[in-house]
XYZ file of N, CA and C in Angstrom:
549
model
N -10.074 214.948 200.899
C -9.778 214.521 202.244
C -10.733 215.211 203.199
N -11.529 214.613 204.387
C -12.189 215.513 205.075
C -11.369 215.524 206.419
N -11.554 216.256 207.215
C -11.075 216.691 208.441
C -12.105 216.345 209.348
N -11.766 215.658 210.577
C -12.517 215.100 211.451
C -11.925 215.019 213.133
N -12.142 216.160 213.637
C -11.288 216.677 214.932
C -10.009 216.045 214.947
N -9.426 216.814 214.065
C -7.907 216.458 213.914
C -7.475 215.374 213.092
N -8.002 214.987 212.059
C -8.009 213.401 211.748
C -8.371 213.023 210.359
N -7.634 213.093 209.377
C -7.747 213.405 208.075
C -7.913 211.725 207.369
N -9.037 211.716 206.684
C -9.198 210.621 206.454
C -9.295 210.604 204.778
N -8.547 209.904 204.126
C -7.770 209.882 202.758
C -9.208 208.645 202.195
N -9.638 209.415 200.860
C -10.322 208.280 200.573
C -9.086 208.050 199.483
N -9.792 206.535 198.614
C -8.771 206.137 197.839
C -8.551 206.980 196.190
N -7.823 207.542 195.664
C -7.824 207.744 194.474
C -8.215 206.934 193.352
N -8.412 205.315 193.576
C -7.989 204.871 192.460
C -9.483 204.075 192.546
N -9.891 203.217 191.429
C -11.042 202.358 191.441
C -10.274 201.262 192.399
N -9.749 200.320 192.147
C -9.787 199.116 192.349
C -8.266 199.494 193.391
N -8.518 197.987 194.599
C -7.379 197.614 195.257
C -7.080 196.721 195.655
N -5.441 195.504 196.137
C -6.053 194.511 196.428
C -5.597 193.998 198.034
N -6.446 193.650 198.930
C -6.133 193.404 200.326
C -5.802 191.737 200.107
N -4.639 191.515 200.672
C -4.565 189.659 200.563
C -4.174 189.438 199.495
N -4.068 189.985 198.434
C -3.947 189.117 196.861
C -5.163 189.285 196.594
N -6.072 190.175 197.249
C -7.297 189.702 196.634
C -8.141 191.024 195.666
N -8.930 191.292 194.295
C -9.004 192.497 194.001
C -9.972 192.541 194.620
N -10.018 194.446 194.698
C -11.266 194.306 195.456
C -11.817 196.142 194.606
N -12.851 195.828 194.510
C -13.241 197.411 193.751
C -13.240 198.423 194.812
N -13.410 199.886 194.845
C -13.159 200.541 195.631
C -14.705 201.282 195.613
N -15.317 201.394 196.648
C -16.276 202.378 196.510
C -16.152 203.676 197.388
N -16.947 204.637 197.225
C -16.813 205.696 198.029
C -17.671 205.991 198.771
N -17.267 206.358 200.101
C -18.389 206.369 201.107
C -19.276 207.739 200.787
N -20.553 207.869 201.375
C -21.230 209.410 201.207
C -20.709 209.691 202.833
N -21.005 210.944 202.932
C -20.582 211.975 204.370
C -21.090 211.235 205.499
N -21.949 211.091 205.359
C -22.361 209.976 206.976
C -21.994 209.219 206.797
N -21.616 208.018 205.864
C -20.839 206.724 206.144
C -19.547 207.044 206.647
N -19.192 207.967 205.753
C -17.799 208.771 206.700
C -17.911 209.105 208.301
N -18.759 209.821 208.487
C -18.647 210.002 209.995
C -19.126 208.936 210.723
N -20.228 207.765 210.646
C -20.348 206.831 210.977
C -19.331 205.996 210.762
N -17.689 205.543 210.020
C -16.876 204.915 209.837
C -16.002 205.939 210.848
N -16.112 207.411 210.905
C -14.776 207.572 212.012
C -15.172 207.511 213.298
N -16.372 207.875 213.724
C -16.776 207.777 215.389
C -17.000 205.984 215.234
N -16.744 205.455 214.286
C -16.754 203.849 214.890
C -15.362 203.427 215.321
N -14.293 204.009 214.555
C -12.863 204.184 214.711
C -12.868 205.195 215.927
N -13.243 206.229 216.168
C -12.702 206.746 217.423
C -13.266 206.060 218.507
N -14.273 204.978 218.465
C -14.905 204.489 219.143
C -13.412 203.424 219.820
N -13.284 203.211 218.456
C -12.295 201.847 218.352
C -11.094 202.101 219.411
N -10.704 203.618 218.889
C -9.302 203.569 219.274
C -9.203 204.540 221.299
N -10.821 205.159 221.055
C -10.923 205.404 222.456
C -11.253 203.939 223.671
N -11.722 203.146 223.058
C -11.745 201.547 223.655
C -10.264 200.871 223.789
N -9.610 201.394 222.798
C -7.964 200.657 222.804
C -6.917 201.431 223.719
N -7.202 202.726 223.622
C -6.320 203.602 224.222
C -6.939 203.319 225.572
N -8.410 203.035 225.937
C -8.653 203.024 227.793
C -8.529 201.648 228.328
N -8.255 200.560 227.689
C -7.526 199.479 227.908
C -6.336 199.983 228.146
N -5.267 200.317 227.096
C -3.723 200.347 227.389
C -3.597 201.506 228.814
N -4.527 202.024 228.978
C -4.126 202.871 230.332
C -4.635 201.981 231.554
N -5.779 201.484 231.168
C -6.297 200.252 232.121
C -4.192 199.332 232.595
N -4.030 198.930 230.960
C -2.898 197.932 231.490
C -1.553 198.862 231.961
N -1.723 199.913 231.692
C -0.184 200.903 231.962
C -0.422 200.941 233.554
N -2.029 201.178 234.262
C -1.672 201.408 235.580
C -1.634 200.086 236.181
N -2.094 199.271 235.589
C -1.755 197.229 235.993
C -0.375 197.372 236.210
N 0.199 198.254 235.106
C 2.088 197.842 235.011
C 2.577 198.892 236.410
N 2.022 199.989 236.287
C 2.758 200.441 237.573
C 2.183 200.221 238.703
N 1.261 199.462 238.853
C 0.846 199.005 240.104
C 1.887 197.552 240.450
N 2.196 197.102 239.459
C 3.538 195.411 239.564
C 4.386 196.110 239.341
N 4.795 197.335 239.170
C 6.144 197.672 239.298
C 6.407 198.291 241.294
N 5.581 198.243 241.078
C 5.115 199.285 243.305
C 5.262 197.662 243.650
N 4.203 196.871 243.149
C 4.432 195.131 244.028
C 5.918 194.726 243.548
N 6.513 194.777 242.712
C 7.722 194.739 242.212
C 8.862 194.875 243.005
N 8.756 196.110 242.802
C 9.729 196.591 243.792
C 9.738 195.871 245.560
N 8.500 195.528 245.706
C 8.264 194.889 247.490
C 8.969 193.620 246.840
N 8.256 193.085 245.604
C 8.469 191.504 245.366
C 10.477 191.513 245.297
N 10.937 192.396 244.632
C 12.452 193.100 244.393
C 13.187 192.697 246.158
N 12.260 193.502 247.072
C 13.164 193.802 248.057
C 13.099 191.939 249.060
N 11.855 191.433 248.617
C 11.667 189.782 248.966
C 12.461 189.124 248.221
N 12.820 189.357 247.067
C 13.898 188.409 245.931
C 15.327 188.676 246.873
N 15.782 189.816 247.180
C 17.109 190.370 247.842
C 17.185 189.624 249.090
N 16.179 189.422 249.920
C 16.225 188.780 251.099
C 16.243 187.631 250.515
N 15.372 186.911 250.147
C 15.668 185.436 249.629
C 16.987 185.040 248.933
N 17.763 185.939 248.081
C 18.755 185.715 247.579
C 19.951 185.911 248.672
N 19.860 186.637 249.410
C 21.047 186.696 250.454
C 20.696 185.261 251.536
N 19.625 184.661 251.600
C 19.502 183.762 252.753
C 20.257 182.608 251.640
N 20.009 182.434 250.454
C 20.165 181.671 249.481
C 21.712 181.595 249.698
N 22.019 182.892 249.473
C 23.683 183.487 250.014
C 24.389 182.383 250.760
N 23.794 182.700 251.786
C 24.232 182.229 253.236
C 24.147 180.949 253.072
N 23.451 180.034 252.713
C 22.786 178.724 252.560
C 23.994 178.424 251.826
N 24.342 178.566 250.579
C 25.441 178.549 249.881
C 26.900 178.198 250.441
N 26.644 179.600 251.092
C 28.374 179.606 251.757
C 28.191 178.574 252.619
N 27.470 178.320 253.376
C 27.594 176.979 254.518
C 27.511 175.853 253.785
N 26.818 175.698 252.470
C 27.357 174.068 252.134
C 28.609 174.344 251.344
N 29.138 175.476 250.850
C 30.636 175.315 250.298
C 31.656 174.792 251.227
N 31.426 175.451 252.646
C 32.115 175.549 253.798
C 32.210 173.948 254.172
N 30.840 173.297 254.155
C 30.591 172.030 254.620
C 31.322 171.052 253.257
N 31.086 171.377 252.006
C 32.025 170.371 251.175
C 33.830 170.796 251.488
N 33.779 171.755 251.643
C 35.347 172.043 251.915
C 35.657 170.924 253.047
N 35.316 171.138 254.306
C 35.028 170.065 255.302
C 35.427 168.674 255.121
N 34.098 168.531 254.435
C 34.281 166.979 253.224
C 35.277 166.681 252.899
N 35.561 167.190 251.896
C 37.350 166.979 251.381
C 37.981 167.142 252.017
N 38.298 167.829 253.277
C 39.555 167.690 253.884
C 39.660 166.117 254.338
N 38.165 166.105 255.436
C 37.744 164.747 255.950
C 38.060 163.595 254.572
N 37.763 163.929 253.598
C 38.353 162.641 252.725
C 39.843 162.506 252.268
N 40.451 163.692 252.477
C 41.932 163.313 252.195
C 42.339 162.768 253.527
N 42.344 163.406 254.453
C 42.657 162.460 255.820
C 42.761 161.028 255.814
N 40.854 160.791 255.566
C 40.728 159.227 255.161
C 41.902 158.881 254.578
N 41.739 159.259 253.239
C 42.706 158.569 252.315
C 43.826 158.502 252.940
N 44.611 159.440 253.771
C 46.049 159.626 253.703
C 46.207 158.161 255.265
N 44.984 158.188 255.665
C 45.352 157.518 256.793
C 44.889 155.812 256.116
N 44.208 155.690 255.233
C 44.126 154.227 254.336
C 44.962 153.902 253.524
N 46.587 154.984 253.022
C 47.281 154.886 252.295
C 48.324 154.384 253.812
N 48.697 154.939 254.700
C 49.386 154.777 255.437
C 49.287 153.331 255.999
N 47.803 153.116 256.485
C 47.290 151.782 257.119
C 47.641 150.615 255.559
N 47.223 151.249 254.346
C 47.871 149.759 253.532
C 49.323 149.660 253.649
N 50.220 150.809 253.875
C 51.861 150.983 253.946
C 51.989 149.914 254.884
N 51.152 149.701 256.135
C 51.390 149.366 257.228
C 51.143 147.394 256.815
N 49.929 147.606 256.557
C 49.298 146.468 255.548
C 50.721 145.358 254.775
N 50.959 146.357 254.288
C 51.819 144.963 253.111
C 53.016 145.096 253.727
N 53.700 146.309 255.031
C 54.737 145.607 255.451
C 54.543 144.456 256.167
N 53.549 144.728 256.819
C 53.485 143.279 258.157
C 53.108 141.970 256.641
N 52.399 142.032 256.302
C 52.300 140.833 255.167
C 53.428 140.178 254.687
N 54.233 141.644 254.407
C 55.835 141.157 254.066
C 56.005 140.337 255.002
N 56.523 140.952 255.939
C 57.022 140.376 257.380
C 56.751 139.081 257.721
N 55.382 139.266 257.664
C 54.204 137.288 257.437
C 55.467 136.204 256.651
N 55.401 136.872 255.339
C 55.501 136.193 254.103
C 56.981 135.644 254.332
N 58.020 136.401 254.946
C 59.263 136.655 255.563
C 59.280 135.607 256.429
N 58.616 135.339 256.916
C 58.559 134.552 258.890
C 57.874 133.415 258.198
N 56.894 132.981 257.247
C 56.525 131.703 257.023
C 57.953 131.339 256.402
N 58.788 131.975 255.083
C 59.373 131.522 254.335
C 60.628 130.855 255.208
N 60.849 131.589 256.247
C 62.079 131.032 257.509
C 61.319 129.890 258.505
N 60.039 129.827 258.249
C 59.605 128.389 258.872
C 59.977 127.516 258.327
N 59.492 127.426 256.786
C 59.668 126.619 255.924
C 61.222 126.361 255.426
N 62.267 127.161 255.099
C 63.298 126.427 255.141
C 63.655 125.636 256.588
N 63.482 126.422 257.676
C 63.997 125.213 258.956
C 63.193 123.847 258.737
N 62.055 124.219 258.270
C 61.463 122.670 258.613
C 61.852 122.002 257.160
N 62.607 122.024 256.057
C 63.096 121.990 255.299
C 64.520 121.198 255.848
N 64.989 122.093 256.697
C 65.951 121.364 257.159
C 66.076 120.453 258.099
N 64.950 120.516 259.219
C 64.780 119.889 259.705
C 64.507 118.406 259.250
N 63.764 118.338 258.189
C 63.300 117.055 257.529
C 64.597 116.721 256.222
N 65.213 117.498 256.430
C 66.626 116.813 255.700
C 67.624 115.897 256.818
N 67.616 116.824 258.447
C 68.071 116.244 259.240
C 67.717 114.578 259.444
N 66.048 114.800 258.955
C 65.346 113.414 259.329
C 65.877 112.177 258.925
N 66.311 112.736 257.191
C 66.268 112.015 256.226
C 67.967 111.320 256.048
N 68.720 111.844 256.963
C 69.833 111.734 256.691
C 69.743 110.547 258.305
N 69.659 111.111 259.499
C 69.156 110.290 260.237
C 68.724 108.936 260.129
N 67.544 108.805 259.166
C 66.858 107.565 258.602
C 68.222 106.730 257.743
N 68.417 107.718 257.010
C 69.755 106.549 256.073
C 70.681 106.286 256.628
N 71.028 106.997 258.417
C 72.062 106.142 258.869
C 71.818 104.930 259.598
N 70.604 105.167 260.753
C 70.169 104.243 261.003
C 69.570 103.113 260.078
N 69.491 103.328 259.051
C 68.951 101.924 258.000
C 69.952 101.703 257.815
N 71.045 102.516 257.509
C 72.584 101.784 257.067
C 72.607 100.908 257.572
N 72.909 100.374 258.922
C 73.501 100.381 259.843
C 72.414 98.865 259.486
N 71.192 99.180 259.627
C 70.314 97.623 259.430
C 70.418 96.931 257.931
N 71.122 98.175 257.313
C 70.949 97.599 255.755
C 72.061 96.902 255.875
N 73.319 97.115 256.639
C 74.659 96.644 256.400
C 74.339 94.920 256.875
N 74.000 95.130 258.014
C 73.341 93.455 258.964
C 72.502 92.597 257.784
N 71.747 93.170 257.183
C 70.667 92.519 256.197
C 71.080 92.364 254.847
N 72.134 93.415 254.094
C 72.892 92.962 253.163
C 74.009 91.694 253.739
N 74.905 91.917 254.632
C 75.922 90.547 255.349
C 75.178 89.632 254.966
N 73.869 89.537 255.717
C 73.013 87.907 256.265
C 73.021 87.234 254.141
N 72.352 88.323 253.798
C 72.166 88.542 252.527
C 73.199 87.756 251.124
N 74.322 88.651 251.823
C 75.900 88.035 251.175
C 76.016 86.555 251.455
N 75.905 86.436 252.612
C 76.036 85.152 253.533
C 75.624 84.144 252.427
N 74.001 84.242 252.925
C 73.170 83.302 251.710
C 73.804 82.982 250.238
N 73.900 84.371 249.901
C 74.422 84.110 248.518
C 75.509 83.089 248.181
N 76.495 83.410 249.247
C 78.081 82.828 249.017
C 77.576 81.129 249.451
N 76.709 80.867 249.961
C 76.359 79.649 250.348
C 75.418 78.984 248.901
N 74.787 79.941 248.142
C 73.775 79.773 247.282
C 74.926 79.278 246.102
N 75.803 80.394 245.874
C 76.991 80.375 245.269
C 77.775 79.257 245.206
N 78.250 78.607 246.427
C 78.863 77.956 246.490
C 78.498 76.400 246.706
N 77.051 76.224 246.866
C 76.413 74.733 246.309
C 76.368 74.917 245.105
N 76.013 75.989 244.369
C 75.882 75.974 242.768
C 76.855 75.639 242.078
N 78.002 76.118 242.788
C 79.631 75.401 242.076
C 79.562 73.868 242.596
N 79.402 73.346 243.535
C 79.628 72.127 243.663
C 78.617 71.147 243.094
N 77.422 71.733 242.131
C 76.822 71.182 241.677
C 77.643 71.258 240.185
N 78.211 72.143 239.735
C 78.411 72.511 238.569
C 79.687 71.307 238.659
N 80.382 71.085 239.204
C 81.564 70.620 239.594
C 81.222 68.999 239.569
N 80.122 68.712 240.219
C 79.304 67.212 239.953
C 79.235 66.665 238.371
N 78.175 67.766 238.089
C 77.808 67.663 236.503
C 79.078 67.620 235.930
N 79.862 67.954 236.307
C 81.315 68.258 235.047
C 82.071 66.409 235.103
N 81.853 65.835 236.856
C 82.465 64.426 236.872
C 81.226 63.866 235.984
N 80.583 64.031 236.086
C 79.448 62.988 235.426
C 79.481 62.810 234.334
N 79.716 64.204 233.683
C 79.924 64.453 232.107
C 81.016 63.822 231.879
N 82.517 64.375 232.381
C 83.435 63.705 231.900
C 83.556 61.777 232.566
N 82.654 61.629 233.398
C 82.879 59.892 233.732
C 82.171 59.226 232.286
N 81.196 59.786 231.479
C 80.267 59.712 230.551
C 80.876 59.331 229.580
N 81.836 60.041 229.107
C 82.883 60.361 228.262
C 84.038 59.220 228.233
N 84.763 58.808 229.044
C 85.401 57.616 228.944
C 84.720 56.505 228.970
């Protein structure tokens, strides 16, 4: 193992190894490939480590805007607040305003189908009077026709009993004729 400012670098014990599934033989570095393989690695990891401090002070520099952006989210969320409560306030509103409606369109149909009743009530008492009225008519009509039917049946009778009574004296003819025939 050599030592390399703090930094112990393990070569492999064995010949062969495999990365991936894959074999791979093992060779061994000489002393400068070694130190040329760790100052390429400290290269590596002093490039990685001054990035992550690069991004650590990125992070606490958005945690400082953060916190401003924090105290703008709080204001926006309380106006949001407020915004809120006034349209809860305003649907509450709403609904009252729509039960009203309703209670006053439930009342106005109450109102609705009594008078309809009432209608329906007041035609149906037209209609029997004029019901009766036109029974009055009708009874009216059959007295006064009586009265012409009685004159027009008489005249009627009249005829008949006259129709009647040449028909017997014809019948009464035929009967001398028949029986004069006969002797």
């Amino acid at each position: 193992m050599l030592d390399y400012k703090g930094h112990r670098i393990r070569q492999a014990d064995y010949q062969g190894s495999t990365v991936c599934v894959l074999h791979q033989s093992s060779t061994e570095l000489s002393y400068e490939e070694q130190i040329e393989l760790n100052q390429a690695i400290i290269k590596r990891i002093e490039s990685f480590t001054q990035a992550l401090i690069k991004e650590l002070q990125q992070y606490t520099n958005k945690t400082i805007t953060r916190k401003s952006r924090l105290e703008q989210i709080n204001e926006l969320q309380e106006g949001l607040n407020e915004k809120l409560n006034m349209l809860f306030d305003q649907e509450n509103e709403k609904v009252e305003l729509m039960m009203e409606w309703l209670n006053l369109r439930s009342q106005d149909m109450v109102k609705f189908s009594n008078n309809s009743a009432e209608l329906l009530t007041l035609k149906t008492k037209i209609l029997d009077l004029k019901s009766k009225i036109l029974h009055l008519q009708v009874l009216q009509n059959i007295f006064t026709e009586t009265n012409q039917s009685i004159k027009s049946h008489a005249e009627v009778y009249k005829d008949l009993k006259e129709v009647i009574k040449e028909t017997e004296e014809r019948i009464q003819e035929y009967r001398r004729i028949i029986d004069s025939d006969r002797i």
